[in-house]
Amino acid sequence: MSLSNVSIDGARLLADLHRLRRFGSYKTGVHRPTYSEPDMAARTWIADRMREAGLTPEIDGIGNVIGRGEGGPRLLLGSHSETQNHAGWLDGALGVIYGLEVARALGRGVDVVSWADEEGHYAGFTGSRSYVGELSDDETAAARNRYDGTTLPDALAKAGLAGKSRARYEPGRYRGYLEAHIEQGDDLESHALRIGIVTSIVAIWQFRVDFEGTQNHAGTTRMAIRRDAGVALVKLAGEVERRFPGVAGPRSVWTVGRITLDPGAASIIPGHAEMLLQFRDADPATLERMEAELRAIVADANAAGGCAVSLHALSRGTPKLCDAAIQDALERAAERFAPGLHQRMPSGAGHDAQLLAKVMPAGMLFVPSIGGISHHWSEDTAEDDIVLGCQVMAAAVADLLAA
Ligand SMILES: [Zn+2]
């Protein structure tokens, strides 16, 4: 069999995905938090599957499962295998099992990885950041489970990982990293497309807006003399909603994810209020325009008088571009197996690939999410689409290895 005619085993792929789904199953989804019993059992099972595929598996000191083979050239394929709480069966799992199936189908040239804690029960992208050298010992010591407060070192010890070394990126080992993932949105489905070739992973810019008013009695303070920080916040949020469409790009998104009124009581005029605003886009110029508009909205609010409004930038990420040669290989493969039913598109969600892109060429493939639903137990993808995506991935990998 030549590499270019590689053919995956769809039944084997689906059987493995459904087997992995049983670790921590919840309704039709999965509850498999990082380092929990089902997560570690799933990781051991994945390591066993890697061994069966002829790879040498290792579960490293942060929980990454890496299966390595012999000889070159090589590509690294994978994703993460823990889930959000009470979430879906394919987020992460799909990319790991695609890696396994492509490694089996090709029989050479593919290492497979399941990163730990992409979903951030402890730190976020914990395993892939460890691999690329961006998880410090200080952060490891300080990280805590965001739901129950367990420290990361305690969780690692309980999972049997204490004292194990962490796998690190080996320069020169790989031609690149490929990650398949469910889209987690409805762009593919709404355009009746079956494959997405990811061009970039969007950057997230986050801001906090503070409003200073005057706290006072809700019954005795005349409306004319009030400085209500809550009202100022709601008005500004409305201005963002009204004005951002004029400066945003076609795929920009923005969210007021949290508002706080202080003191937050029914009979007290809020003297202080805060809101968290984030926006995402793959184009830095668009992000700059949105920030400039936000600053103008804040300036207008201050000019109008009343409450004092101040803007604080919390973080400004950088979009991570996917490798051009990997995009081309994925597109050729998509055109071969799903002619006309694919598109290039940015990823609105973060993925381990954005970390791997820092050390090697990286690319991503999306399959449709039914109804655009993800991070929920009802998350699903049609089995035909799951099999097609893996076939496209395998052909692209064969192409890249043959180049
Ligand atoms: Zn994911």
Coordinates of C-alpha atoms and ligand atoms in Angstrom, one line a residue:
M1 CA 0.0 0.0 0.0
S2 CA 1.4 3.4 -0.9
L3 CA 1.0 6.2 1.5
S4 CA -1.2 8.1 -0.8
N5 CA -3.8 5.4 -0.9
V6 CA -4.0 5.1 2.8
S7 CA -7.4 4.0 4.0
I8 CA -8.6 4.2 7.6
D9 CA -10.9 1.6 9.3
G10 CA -14.1 3.6 10.1
A11 CA -15.6 0.8 12.2
R12 CA -12.4 0.5 14.3
L13 CA -12.3 4.3 14.7
L14 CA -15.9 4.5 15.9
A15 CA -15.5 1.5 18.2
D16 CA -12.6 3.2 20.0
L17 CA -14.4 6.5 20.3
H18 CA -17.4 4.7 21.8
R19 CA -15.2 2.8 24.2
L20 CA -13.4 6.0 25.3
R21 CA -16.9 7.5 25.9
R22 CA -17.6 4.9 28.6
F23 CA -14.9 6.4 30.9
G24 CA -17.0 8.7 33.0
S25 CA -20.1 8.5 30.9
Y26 CA -22.9 10.9 31.8
K27 CA -26.2 10.8 30.0
T28 CA -25.1 10.8 26.3
G29 CA -21.9 12.7 27.2
V30 CA -19.0 12.4 29.5
H31 CA -17.9 13.7 32.9
R32 CA -14.1 13.2 33.0
P33 CA -12.3 16.0 34.8
T34 CA -8.5 16.1 34.7
Y35 CA -6.7 13.6 36.9
S36 CA -10.1 12.1 38.1
E37 CA -10.4 8.3 38.3
P38 CA -12.1 8.1 34.9
D39 CA -9.6 10.4 33.3
M40 CA -6.6 8.4 34.5
A41 CA -8.3 5.1 33.5
A42 CA -9.0 6.6 30.1
R43 CA -5.3 7.7 29.8
T44 CA -4.2 4.1 30.7
W45 CA -6.5 2.7 28.1
I46 CA -5.2 5.2 25.5
A47 CA -1.6 4.1 26.3
D48 CA -2.6 0.5 25.8
R49 CA -4.2 1.3 22.4
M50 CA -1.0 3.1 21.5
R51 CA 1.1 0.0 22.4
E52 CA -1.2 -2.2 20.3
A53 CA -0.6 0.2 17.4
G54 CA 3.2 -0.4 17.7
L55 CA 4.0 2.8 19.5
T56 CA 5.9 3.1 22.8
P57 CA 3.5 4.9 25.3
E58 CA 4.5 7.1 28.2
I59 CA 2.3 8.9 30.7
D60 CA 4.4 11.7 31.8
G61 CA 4.6 13.7 35.0
I62 CA 1.8 16.1 34.1
G63 CA -0.5 13.4 32.7
N64 CA 0.3 13.7 28.9
V65 CA 0.1 10.4 27.2
I66 CA 2.6 10.2 24.3
G67 CA 3.1 7.2 22.0
R68 CA 6.3 7.3 20.1
G69 CA 7.4 5.2 17.2
E70 CA 10.7 4.7 15.4
G71 CA 12.2 6.3 12.3
G72 CA 11.5 9.4 10.4
P73 CA 10.1 11.6 9.1
R74 CA 7.4 12.0 11.7
L75 CA 4.3 14.0 12.6
L76 CA 2.7 14.4 16.0
L77 CA -1.1 13.9 16.1
G78 CA -3.5 14.4 19.0
S79 CA -5.7 16.5 21.3
H80 CA -6.8 16.2 24.9
S81 CA -8.8 13.4 26.6
E82 CA -10.2 15.0 29.8
T83 CA -13.5 16.9 29.4
Q84 CA -15.3 19.8 30.9
N85 CA -17.7 18.9 33.7
H86 CA -20.8 17.0 32.4
A87 CA -19.7 17.7 28.9
G88 CA -19.6 16.0 25.5
W89 CA -18.0 12.8 24.3
L90 CA -16.0 14.2 21.3
D91 CA -14.3 17.4 22.5
G92 CA -10.7 16.3 22.6
A93 CA -11.4 12.6 22.4
L94 CA -12.0 12.9 18.6
G95 CA -8.5 14.2 17.9
V96 CA -6.8 11.7 20.1
I97 CA -8.5 8.7 18.5
Y98 CA -8.0 10.2 15.0
G99 CA -4.3 10.2 15.8
L100 CA -4.4 6.6 16.9
E101 CA -6.3 5.5 13.8
V102 CA -4.0 7.4 11.4
A103 CA -1.0 5.9 13.2
R104 CA -2.5 2.4 12.7
A105 CA -3.6 3.0 9.1
L106 CA -0.2 4.4 8.0
G107 CA 1.9 2.0 10.1
R108 CA 4.7 4.5 10.3
G109 CA 5.6 8.2 10.7
V110 CA 3.0 9.2 13.3
D111 CA 3.4 9.8 17.1
V112 CA 0.2 10.2 19.1
V113 CA -0.5 12.4 22.1
S114 CA -3.3 13.1 24.5
W115 CA -2.6 16.3 26.3
A116 CA -3.6 16.8 30.0
D117 CA -6.0 19.5 31.3
E118 CA -6.6 21.5 28.1
E119 CA -9.9 22.3 29.6
G120 CA -8.3 24.0 32.6
H121 CA -9.6 22.2 35.7
Y122 CA -6.3 23.3 37.1
A123 CA -4.4 25.7 34.8
G124 CA -5.6 25.5 31.2
F125 CA -3.6 23.9 28.4
T126 CA -1.5 22.5 31.3
G127 CA -0.1 19.5 29.4
S128 CA 0.7 21.2 26.1
R129 CA 2.2 24.2 27.9
S130 CA 4.4 21.8 29.9
Y131 CA 5.5 20.2 26.7
V132 CA 6.5 23.5 25.0
G133 CA 8.2 24.8 28.2
E134 CA 5.6 27.3 29.3
L135 CA 4.5 25.8 32.6
S136 CA 6.8 26.9 35.4
D137 CA 7.4 25.0 38.6
D138 CA 6.0 27.9 40.5
E139 CA 2.7 27.8 38.6
T140 CA 2.6 24.0 39.0
A141 CA 3.0 24.4 42.7
A142 CA 0.3 27.1 43.0
A143 CA -2.3 25.8 40.6
R144 CA -5.6 24.6 42.2
N145 CA -8.6 22.8 41.0
R146 CA -11.1 25.5 40.2
Y147 CA -14.0 23.6 41.6
D148 CA -12.7 21.9 44.8
G149 CA -9.4 23.7 45.5
T150 CA -7.2 20.5 45.4
T151 CA -3.7 21.6 44.6
L152 CA -2.1 20.4 41.3
P153 CA 0.8 18.6 43.1
D154 CA -1.8 16.8 45.3
A155 CA -3.9 15.8 42.3
L156 CA -0.8 14.6 40.5
A157 CA 0.3 12.5 43.5
K158 CA -3.2 11.0 43.8
A159 CA -3.1 10.1 40.1
G160 CA 0.2 8.3 40.6
L161 CA 2.2 10.9 38.7
A162 CA 4.3 12.4 41.4
G163 CA 8.0 12.3 40.7
K164 CA 7.6 11.3 37.0
S165 CA 9.5 13.5 34.5
R166 CA 7.6 15.7 32.1
A167 CA 7.9 15.1 28.4
R168 CA 9.5 18.0 26.6
Y169 CA 9.4 19.0 22.9
E170 CA 12.3 17.4 21.1
P171 CA 13.6 19.8 18.5
G172 CA 13.9 18.2 15.0
R173 CA 11.7 15.2 15.8
Y174 CA 8.6 16.3 14.0
R175 CA 7.6 17.9 10.7
G176 CA 4.6 19.3 12.4
Y177 CA 1.6 18.8 14.7
L178 CA -2.0 18.1 13.5
E179 CA -5.0 18.3 15.7
A180 CA -8.6 17.3 14.7
H181 CA -11.4 18.7 16.7
I182 CA -15.2 19.1 16.6
E183 CA -16.0 22.7 15.4
Q184 CA -18.0 23.5 18.5
G185 CA -19.9 26.1 16.5
D186 CA -22.5 25.8 13.6
D187 CA -20.6 27.4 10.8
L188 CA -19.9 24.1 8.9
E189 CA -23.4 22.8 9.5
S190 CA -25.2 26.0 8.6
H191 CA -23.3 26.0 5.2
A192 CA -23.9 22.2 4.7
L193 CA -20.1 21.7 4.7
R194 CA -18.3 18.7 6.2
I195 CA -14.7 19.7 6.7
G196 CA -13.1 22.8 8.1
I197 CA -9.4 23.6 7.5
V198 CA -8.3 25.9 10.3
T199 CA -6.4 29.0 9.2
S200 CA -5.7 30.5 12.6
I201 CA -6.8 30.3 16.2
V202 CA -8.3 33.6 17.3
A203 CA -6.8 35.9 19.9
I204 CA -8.8 36.8 23.0
W205 CA -8.6 40.4 24.3
Q206 CA -10.0 40.9 27.8
F207 CA -10.9 44.1 29.6
R208 CA -12.4 45.2 32.9
V209 CA -14.5 48.4 33.0
D210 CA -15.0 50.1 36.3
F211 CA -17.8 52.5 37.2
E212 CA -17.6 54.8 40.2
G213 CA -20.8 56.3 41.4
T214 CA -22.3 57.2 44.8
Q215 CA -23.8 54.6 47.0
N216 CA -26.9 55.9 48.7
H217 CA -30.4 55.0 49.9
A218 CA -32.7 53.6 47.2
G219 CA -35.8 55.3 48.7
T220 CA -34.7 58.7 49.7
T221 CA -32.3 59.7 46.9
R222 CA -34.0 61.7 44.2
M223 CA -33.5 60.4 40.7
A224 CA -32.1 63.7 39.5
I225 CA -29.1 63.6 41.9
R226 CA -28.2 59.9 41.6
R227 CA -24.9 58.6 40.4
D228 CA -25.9 55.0 39.9
A229 CA -22.9 52.9 38.8
G230 CA -25.2 50.0 37.8
V231 CA -27.1 52.2 35.4
A232 CA -23.9 53.6 33.9
L233 CA -22.7 50.0 33.3
V234 CA -25.8 48.9 31.6
K235 CA -25.8 51.9 29.3
L236 CA -22.2 51.3 28.4
A237 CA -22.9 47.6 27.7
G238 CA -25.7 48.8 25.4
E239 CA -23.3 51.1 23.6
V240 CA -20.8 48.2 23.0
E241 CA -23.7 46.2 21.5
R242 CA -24.8 49.1 19.3
R243 CA -21.4 50.3 18.1
F244 CA -19.2 47.2 17.8
P245 CA -20.9 45.9 14.7
G246 CA -19.6 49.0 12.9
V247 CA -15.9 48.1 13.6
A248 CA -15.9 44.3 14.0
G249 CA -15.1 41.8 11.3
P250 CA -17.5 39.2 9.9
R251 CA -16.4 36.6 12.5
S252 CA -15.7 38.8 15.5
V253 CA -17.4 37.9 18.7
W254 CA -17.7 39.9 21.9
T255 CA -19.1 39.0 25.3
V256 CA -19.9 40.7 28.6
G257 CA -19.3 37.6 30.7
R258 CA -19.6 39.1 34.2
I259 CA -21.1 42.1 35.8
T260 CA -20.8 43.0 39.5
L261 CA -22.8 45.6 41.3
D262 CA -21.5 46.9 44.7
P263 CA -22.9 46.4 47.3
G264 CA -25.5 44.5 45.2
A265 CA -28.6 44.9 47.4
A266 CA -32.2 45.7 46.5
S267 CA -32.4 48.9 48.5
I268 CA -29.0 50.4 47.8
I269 CA -28.0 52.4 44.8
P270 CA -24.8 50.8 43.5
G271 CA -21.8 53.0 44.2
H272 CA -19.4 50.8 42.2
A273 CA -19.8 48.4 39.3
E274 CA -17.5 46.3 37.2
M275 CA -17.9 44.4 33.9
L276 CA -15.7 41.9 32.2
L277 CA -15.7 42.3 28.4
Q278 CA -13.8 40.0 26.0
F279 CA -13.6 40.0 22.3
R280 CA -12.1 37.5 19.8
D281 CA -10.9 37.7 16.2
A282 CA -8.1 36.3 14.1
D283 CA -7.1 39.7 12.7
P284 CA -5.0 41.9 14.9
A285 CA -6.1 45.0 13.0
T286 CA -9.8 44.2 13.8
L287 CA -8.9 43.7 17.4
E288 CA -7.2 47.1 17.5
R289 CA -10.3 48.7 15.9
M290 CA -12.5 47.1 18.5
E291 CA -10.3 48.3 21.4
A292 CA -10.2 51.8 19.9
E293 CA -14.0 51.8 19.7
L294 CA -14.2 50.6 23.3
R295 CA -11.9 53.5 24.4
A296 CA -14.1 55.9 22.5
I297 CA -17.3 54.5 24.2
V298 CA -15.6 55.0 27.6
A299 CA -14.5 58.5 26.7
D300 CA -18.0 59.4 25.5
A301 CA -19.4 58.1 28.8
N302 CA -17.0 60.2 30.9
A303 CA -17.7 63.2 28.7
A304 CA -21.4 62.8 29.4
G305 CA -20.8 63.1 33.1
G306 CA -22.3 61.2 36.0
C307 CA -20.2 58.2 37.0
A308 CA -16.5 58.0 36.3
V309 CA -15.7 55.1 33.9
S310 CA -12.2 53.6 33.6
L311 CA -10.9 50.9 31.3
H312 CA -8.3 48.2 32.3
A313 CA -6.8 45.9 29.8
L314 CA -6.4 42.4 31.3
S315 CA -4.9 40.5 28.4
R316 CA -4.3 40.8 24.7
G317 CA -3.5 37.5 23.0
T318 CA -1.9 37.0 19.6
P319 CA -3.7 35.0 16.9
K320 CA -1.9 31.7 16.1
L321 CA -1.6 31.1 12.5
C322 CA -1.8 27.5 11.1
D323 CA 1.0 26.4 8.9
A324 CA 0.4 27.0 5.1
A325 CA 1.7 23.7 3.9
I326 CA -0.4 21.8 6.4
Q327 CA -3.5 23.8 5.4
D328 CA -2.8 23.0 1.7
A329 CA -2.4 19.3 2.4
L330 CA -5.6 19.2 4.4
E331 CA -7.4 21.1 1.6
R332 CA -6.2 18.7 -1.1
A333 CA -7.3 15.7 1.0
A334 CA -10.6 17.3 1.7
E335 CA -11.2 18.1 -2.0
R336 CA -10.4 14.4 -2.8
F337 CA -12.8 12.9 -0.2
A338 CA -15.5 15.7 0.1
P339 CA -15.2 17.7 -3.1
G340 CA -16.7 21.2 -2.6
L341 CA -17.8 20.4 0.9
H342 CA -14.9 22.1 2.8
Q343 CA -13.8 25.6 3.8
R344 CA -10.9 27.4 5.4
M345 CA -12.0 29.0 8.6
P346 CA -10.5 30.4 11.9
S347 CA -11.1 28.7 15.2
G348 CA -13.0 30.7 17.7
A349 CA -12.1 28.4 20.5
G350 CA -8.6 27.9 21.9
H351 CA -6.8 24.5 21.3
D352 CA -3.6 22.8 22.3
A353 CA -2.5 23.5 18.7
Q354 CA -1.9 27.1 19.6
L355 CA 0.8 26.1 22.0
L356 CA 2.4 23.5 19.6
A357 CA 2.4 26.3 16.9
K358 CA 5.1 28.0 19.0
V359 CA 7.6 25.2 18.4
M360 CA 6.6 23.5 15.1
P361 CA 4.3 23.9 12.1
A362 CA 0.8 23.2 13.3
G363 CA -2.6 22.7 11.7
M364 CA -6.1 21.8 12.6
L365 CA -9.1 20.1 10.9
F366 CA -12.7 20.6 12.0
V367 CA -15.7 18.3 11.6
P368 CA -19.2 19.7 12.1
S369 CA -20.9 19.8 15.5
I370 CA -24.6 19.0 15.3
G371 CA -26.5 22.1 16.2
G372 CA -23.2 23.8 17.0
I373 CA -23.5 22.4 20.5
S374 CA -20.4 21.7 22.6
H375 CA -19.4 21.8 26.3
H376 CA -22.7 20.1 27.0
W377 CA -23.5 16.4 27.3
S378 CA -25.6 16.5 24.1
E379 CA -22.6 17.4 22.0
D380 CA -22.5 15.2 18.9
T381 CA -21.2 14.7 15.3
A382 CA -22.7 12.5 12.6
E383 CA -20.8 9.2 12.3
D384 CA -20.3 9.7 8.6
D385 CA -18.7 13.0 9.3
I386 CA -16.4 11.5 12.0
V387 CA -15.2 8.8 9.6
L388 CA -14.8 11.3 6.7
G389 CA -12.7 13.6 8.9
C390 CA -10.3 10.9 9.9
Q391 CA -9.9 9.8 6.2
V392 CA -9.1 13.3 5.2
M393 CA -6.6 13.6 8.1
A394 CA -4.9 10.3 7.1
A395 CA -4.5 11.4 3.5
A396 CA -3.1 14.8 4.5
V397 CA -0.7 13.1 6.9
A398 CA 0.5 10.7 4.2
D399 CA 0.9 13.7 1.8
L400 CA 3.0 15.6 4.4
L401 CA 5.2 12.6 5.2
A402 CA 5.8 11.9 1.5
A403 CA 6.8 15.5 0.8
Ligands
ZN1 ZN -11.2 20.6 23.1

